[in-house]
CSV table of C-alpha atoms and ligand atoms in Angstrom, one decimal:
chain,number,residue,atom,x,y,z
A,1,MET,CA,90.9,53.5,82.9
A,2,ASN,CA,93.0,55.7,83.9
A,3,SER,CA,93.7,55.9,87.9
A,4,LEU,CA,91.4,57.9,89.9
A,5,ALA,CA,94.4,59.0,92.1
A,6,SER,CA,97.1,60.7,90.1
A,7,VAL,CA,99.5,61.1,86.7
A,8,GLY,CA,103.0,61.7,88.3
A,9,ASN,CA,101.5,63.9,91.6
A,10,LYS,CA,98.6,65.3,89.6
A,11,ALA,CA,95.7,64.0,90.2
A,12,ILE,CA,92.8,63.3,87.4
A,13,ALA,CA,89.7,64.9,87.2
A,14,PRO,CA,86.7,62.5,87.2
A,15,LYS,CA,85.5,63.9,83.7
A,16,LEU,CA,88.9,63.2,82.3
A,17,ILE,CA,89.0,59.5,83.6
A,18,THR,CA,89.1,57.0,80.3
A,19,TYR,CA,87.7,53.8,79.3
A,20,PRO,CA,88.9,51.8,76.5
A,21,ILE,CA,85.5,51.6,74.3
A,22,VAL,CA,84.7,48.9,71.7
A,23,GLU,CA,81.4,51.5,70.3
A,24,THR,CA,78.7,53.6,71.1
A,25,PHE,CA,75.5,53.8,69.7
A,26,HIS,CA,71.6,54.1,70.4
A,27,SER,CA,68.5,51.4,69.5
A,28,ILE,CA,66.4,49.8,71.7
A,29,GLN,CA,67.1,47.8,74.4
A,30,GLY,CA,66.7,43.9,72.9
A,31,GLU,CA,66.5,41.7,76.2
A,32,GLY,CA,64.6,41.8,79.5
A,33,THR,CA,62.7,43.6,81.7
A,34,TRP,CA,63.4,47.0,79.5
A,35,THR,CA,62.7,45.5,75.9
A,36,GLY,CA,61.4,47.8,73.5
A,37,MET,CA,62.7,51.1,75.4
A,38,SER,CA,65.4,53.7,73.9
A,39,ALA,CA,68.8,52.9,75.0
A,40,PHE,CA,72.2,54.2,74.6
A,41,PHE,CA,75.1,51.5,74.6
A,42,ILE,CA,78.3,52.1,76.1
A,43,ARG,CA,80.1,48.7,75.1
A,44,LEU,CA,83.3,48.8,77.2
A,45,ALA,CA,86.3,46.7,76.0
A,46,GLY,CA,88.3,43.7,77.3
A,47,CYS,CA,86.4,40.7,78.9
A,48,ASP,CA,88.3,37.7,80.6
A,49,VAL,CA,85.4,35.2,80.4
A,50,HIS,CA,85.6,34.0,77.4
A,51,CYS,CA,82.6,32.0,76.6
A,52,PRO,CA,82.5,29.9,74.1
A,53,TRP,CA,79.2,30.9,72.1
A,54,CYS,CA,80.5,34.8,73.1
A,55,ASP,CA,79.0,37.0,69.9
A,56,GLN,CA,80.8,40.1,71.3
A,57,LYS,CA,84.4,38.1,70.8
A,58,GLU,CA,85.9,41.1,69.0
A,59,SER,CA,85.6,43.1,72.5
A,60,TRP,CA,87.7,40.7,74.7
A,61,THR,CA,91.2,42.9,73.9
A,62,SER,CA,91.0,46.0,75.6
A,63,HIS,CA,94.3,47.8,74.0
A,64,ILE,CA,92.9,48.0,70.7
A,65,TYR,CA,90.2,50.0,71.2
A,66,PRO,CA,90.8,53.6,71.6
A,67,GLN,CA,90.1,55.6,75.5
A,68,GLN,CA,87.1,58.0,75.7
A,69,SER,CA,86.7,60.2,78.4
A,70,VAL,CA,84.0,60.2,81.2
A,71,GLN,CA,83.5,63.7,79.8
A,72,MET,CA,83.0,62.6,76.0
A,73,LEU,CA,81.0,59.6,76.8
A,74,ALA,CA,78.4,61.5,79.2
A,75,GLN,CA,78.1,64.2,76.7
A,76,THR,CA,77.5,61.9,73.7
A,77,ALA,CA,74.8,60.1,75.5
A,78,LYS,CA,72.9,63.1,76.9
A,79,ALA,CA,72.8,64.3,73.1
A,80,ALA,CA,71.2,60.6,71.8
A,81,ASN,CA,68.0,61.7,74.7
A,82,PRO,CA,67.6,57.7,75.5
A,83,ALA,CA,65.3,56.7,78.2
A,84,MET,CA,68.5,54.8,79.4
A,85,VAL,CA,72.1,54.5,79.1
A,86,VAL,CA,73.3,51.1,79.2
A,87,ILE,CA,77.1,50.2,80.2
A,88,THR,CA,77.7,46.9,78.7
A,89,GLY,CA,80.7,44.9,77.2
A,90,GLY,CA,83.0,42.9,77.3
A,91,GLU,CA,82.9,42.8,80.5
A,92,PRO,CA,82.4,46.1,82.3
A,93,LEU,CA,83.7,45.4,85.9
A,94,LEU,CA,87.2,44.7,85.0
A,95,TYR,CA,87.0,49.0,85.2
A,96,ASN,CA,85.9,51.1,88.3
A,97,LEU,CA,82.6,52.6,87.1
A,98,PHE,CA,81.9,54.9,90.0
A,99,PRO,CA,83.2,57.8,87.3
A,100,LEU,CA,81.1,56.9,84.4
A,101,THR,CA,78.0,56.2,86.5
A,102,LYS,CA,78.2,59.6,88.9
A,103,ALA,CA,78.6,61.6,85.5
A,104,LEU,CA,75.6,60.2,83.8
A,105,GLN,CA,73.5,60.7,86.3
A,106,LYS,CA,74.7,64.0,87.2
A,107,LEU,CA,72.9,64.8,83.6
A,108,GLY,CA,70.0,63.3,84.5
A,109,LEU,CA,70.1,59.9,82.8
A,110,ARG,CA,69.1,56.7,83.7
A,111,VAL,CA,71.8,54.0,84.0
A,112,HIS,CA,71.9,50.5,83.9
A,113,LEU,CA,74.9,48.0,84.0
A,114,GLU,CA,74.9,44.5,82.0
A,115,THR,CA,77.5,42.3,83.8
A,116,SER,CA,78.7,38.5,84.2
A,117,GLY,CA,79.7,39.6,87.8
A,118,ALA,CA,83.2,38.2,87.4
A,119,HIS,CA,84.8,41.0,88.9
A,120,PRO,CA,84.2,43.2,91.9
A,121,PHE,CA,81.3,45.3,91.7
A,122,SER,CA,81.8,49.1,91.4
A,123,GLY,CA,79.3,52.2,89.9
A,124,GLN,CA,76.1,53.5,90.9
A,125,PHE,CA,73.2,51.7,89.0
A,126,ASP,CA,69.2,52.5,88.4
A,127,TRP,CA,69.0,49.1,87.4
A,128,VAL,CA,71.7,45.9,86.9
A,129,THR,CA,71.4,42.7,84.9
A,130,PHE,CA,73.4,40.1,86.1
A,131,SER,CA,74.5,37.2,83.4
A,132,PRO,CA,76.4,34.7,85.3
A,133,LYS,CA,78.8,32.5,83.2
A,134,PRO,CA,79.8,29.1,84.5
A,135,PHE,CA,83.0,29.7,83.1
A,136,GLN,CA,84.3,32.2,85.4
A,137,VAL,CA,82.8,31.9,89.2
A,138,PRO,CA,80.6,35.4,89.7
A,139,HIS,CA,82.6,37.5,92.2
A,140,GLU,CA,80.4,37.6,95.5
A,141,SER,CA,79.8,41.1,95.5
A,142,ILE,CA,77.3,41.1,92.7
A,143,TYR,CA,74.7,39.2,93.8
A,144,SER,CA,73.1,41.9,96.7
A,145,GLN,CA,72.9,44.2,93.6
A,146,VAL,CA,70.9,42.7,91.1
A,147,ASN,CA,67.5,43.7,90.0
A,148,GLU,CA,67.4,41.0,86.9
A,149,LEU,CA,69.2,38.1,86.8
A,150,LYS,CA,69.4,36.8,82.9
A,151,VAL,CA,70.9,33.3,82.4
A,152,ILE,CA,71.8,32.3,78.5
A,153,ILE,CA,70.9,28.7,77.8
A,154,ALA,CA,72.8,26.7,75.4
A,155,THR,CA,72.0,23.2,76.8
A,156,GLU,CA,70.0,21.4,79.6
A,157,GLU,CA,73.3,22.1,82.1
A,158,ASP,CA,73.0,25.4,81.5
A,159,LEU,CA,69.2,24.9,83.6
A,160,HIS,CA,70.9,23.4,86.2
A,161,TRP,CA,73.5,26.8,86.9
A,162,ALA,CA,70.6,29.1,86.3
A,163,GLU,CA,68.7,27.2,89.4
A,164,GLU,CA,72.1,27.2,91.0
A,165,GLN,CA,72.3,31.4,90.6
A,166,ALA,CA,68.5,32.2,91.3
A,167,GLU,CA,69.3,30.6,94.8
A,168,LYS,CA,71.9,33.3,95.1
A,169,VAL,CA,70.2,36.2,94.3
A,170,PRO,CA,67.3,38.0,96.7
A,171,ALA,CA,63.5,36.7,96.1
A,172,GLU,CA,62.1,39.8,94.4
A,173,VAL,CA,64.5,39.5,91.6
A,174,ILE,CA,63.2,39.2,87.8
A,175,LYS,CA,64.7,35.4,86.9
A,176,TYR,CA,65.3,35.1,82.8
A,177,LEU,CA,66.1,32.2,80.8
A,178,GLN,CA,67.1,33.5,77.3
A,179,PRO,CA,67.9,31.2,74.3
A,180,GLU,CA,72.0,31.4,73.1
A,181,TRP,CA,71.2,32.2,69.3
A,182,ASN,CA,73.2,29.8,67.8
A,183,HIS,CA,71.3,26.8,69.6
A,184,PRO,CA,67.9,27.0,68.1
A,185,ASP,CA,67.1,23.8,69.9
A,186,SER,CA,67.2,26.0,73.3
A,187,GLN,CA,64.1,27.7,72.6
A,188,SER,CA,61.8,24.7,73.0
A,189,LEU,CA,64.1,24.0,75.8
A,190,ILE,CA,63.3,26.8,77.9
A,191,PHE,CA,59.8,26.8,76.4
A,192,ASP,CA,59.2,23.7,78.6
A,193,TYR,CA,60.8,24.3,81.9
A,194,ILE,CA,58.9,27.4,82.1
A,195,LEU,CA,55.6,25.7,81.9
A,196,ASP,CA,57.1,23.9,84.8
A,197,HIS,CA,59.0,26.4,86.8
A,198,PRO,CA,56.8,29.1,86.5
A,199,GLN,CA,59.3,31.2,88.3
A,200,TRP,CA,61.2,32.3,85.3
A,201,ARG,CA,60.4,34.1,82.0
A,202,MET,CA,61.8,34.0,78.6
A,203,SER,CA,63.8,36.8,77.1
A,204,LEU,CA,64.5,36.9,73.6
A,205,GLN,CA,66.7,38.9,71.7
A,206,ILE,CA,64.2,41.2,69.9
A,207,HIS,CA,67.2,43.5,68.1
A,208,LYS,CA,68.8,40.1,66.4
A,209,PHE,CA,65.4,39.4,65.0
A,210,LEU,CA,65.0,42.8,63.7
A,211,GLY,CA,68.3,43.0,62.4
A,212,VAL,CA,69.6,46.0,64.4
A,213,ARG,CA,72.3,46.0,66.8
B,1,SF4,S1,80.5,37.6,79.5
B,1,SF4,FE1,79.8,38.6,77.5
B,1,SF4,S2,81.5,39.5,76.7
B,1,SF4,FE2,82.6,38.1,77.9
B,1,SF4,S3,82.9,36.2,77.0
B,1,SF4,FE3,81.4,35.7,77.8
B,1,SF4,S4,79.3,37.0,76.7
B,1,SF4,FE4,81.6,37.7,75.5
């Protein structure tokens, strides 16, 4: 992202600040509390968490993607008329998200974040989905910001990670276990676990069942 401060001696207007963008698209939210609702996705490029089962590996390298300005992103999102804008990645907290979130909210849009929390928190959001990964310990600044905790479960070990993370978020946070798509056994693992641990809910990626993005 361009610096807020200056290029040479000239300050950059917030609307001209840019981010590397893998894609933007209008779909339905497929996961968590807002499942089934109209959502415009902004997928930022760049991630250093490197989960082995990541389904967005093509997003890891930021410099191969074009930069888009805050102004362009906000206008495109507004034109889609979604129920919410979801800023995702990659790992969006690699960047200062204040300029983008402010511009979206100024247009009356509801703004959500999906993050692993691996970097310091930035931006102003209407909803924060925290999906911590054991491959890079989350930054402490995320825990007070979370609305829903969504832990991806591939193996039984991940359930321990989920419980560790659940202890660190506020009590009212909604807690989801989501099967890792390429580990079909994880569905029954979660099913059985939730019967014994009623504080958890299951989240399914309905966009994958529907065959849409
Ligand atoms: S944090 Fe997300 S984008 Fe990054 S490697 Fe893990 S699943 Fe992929």
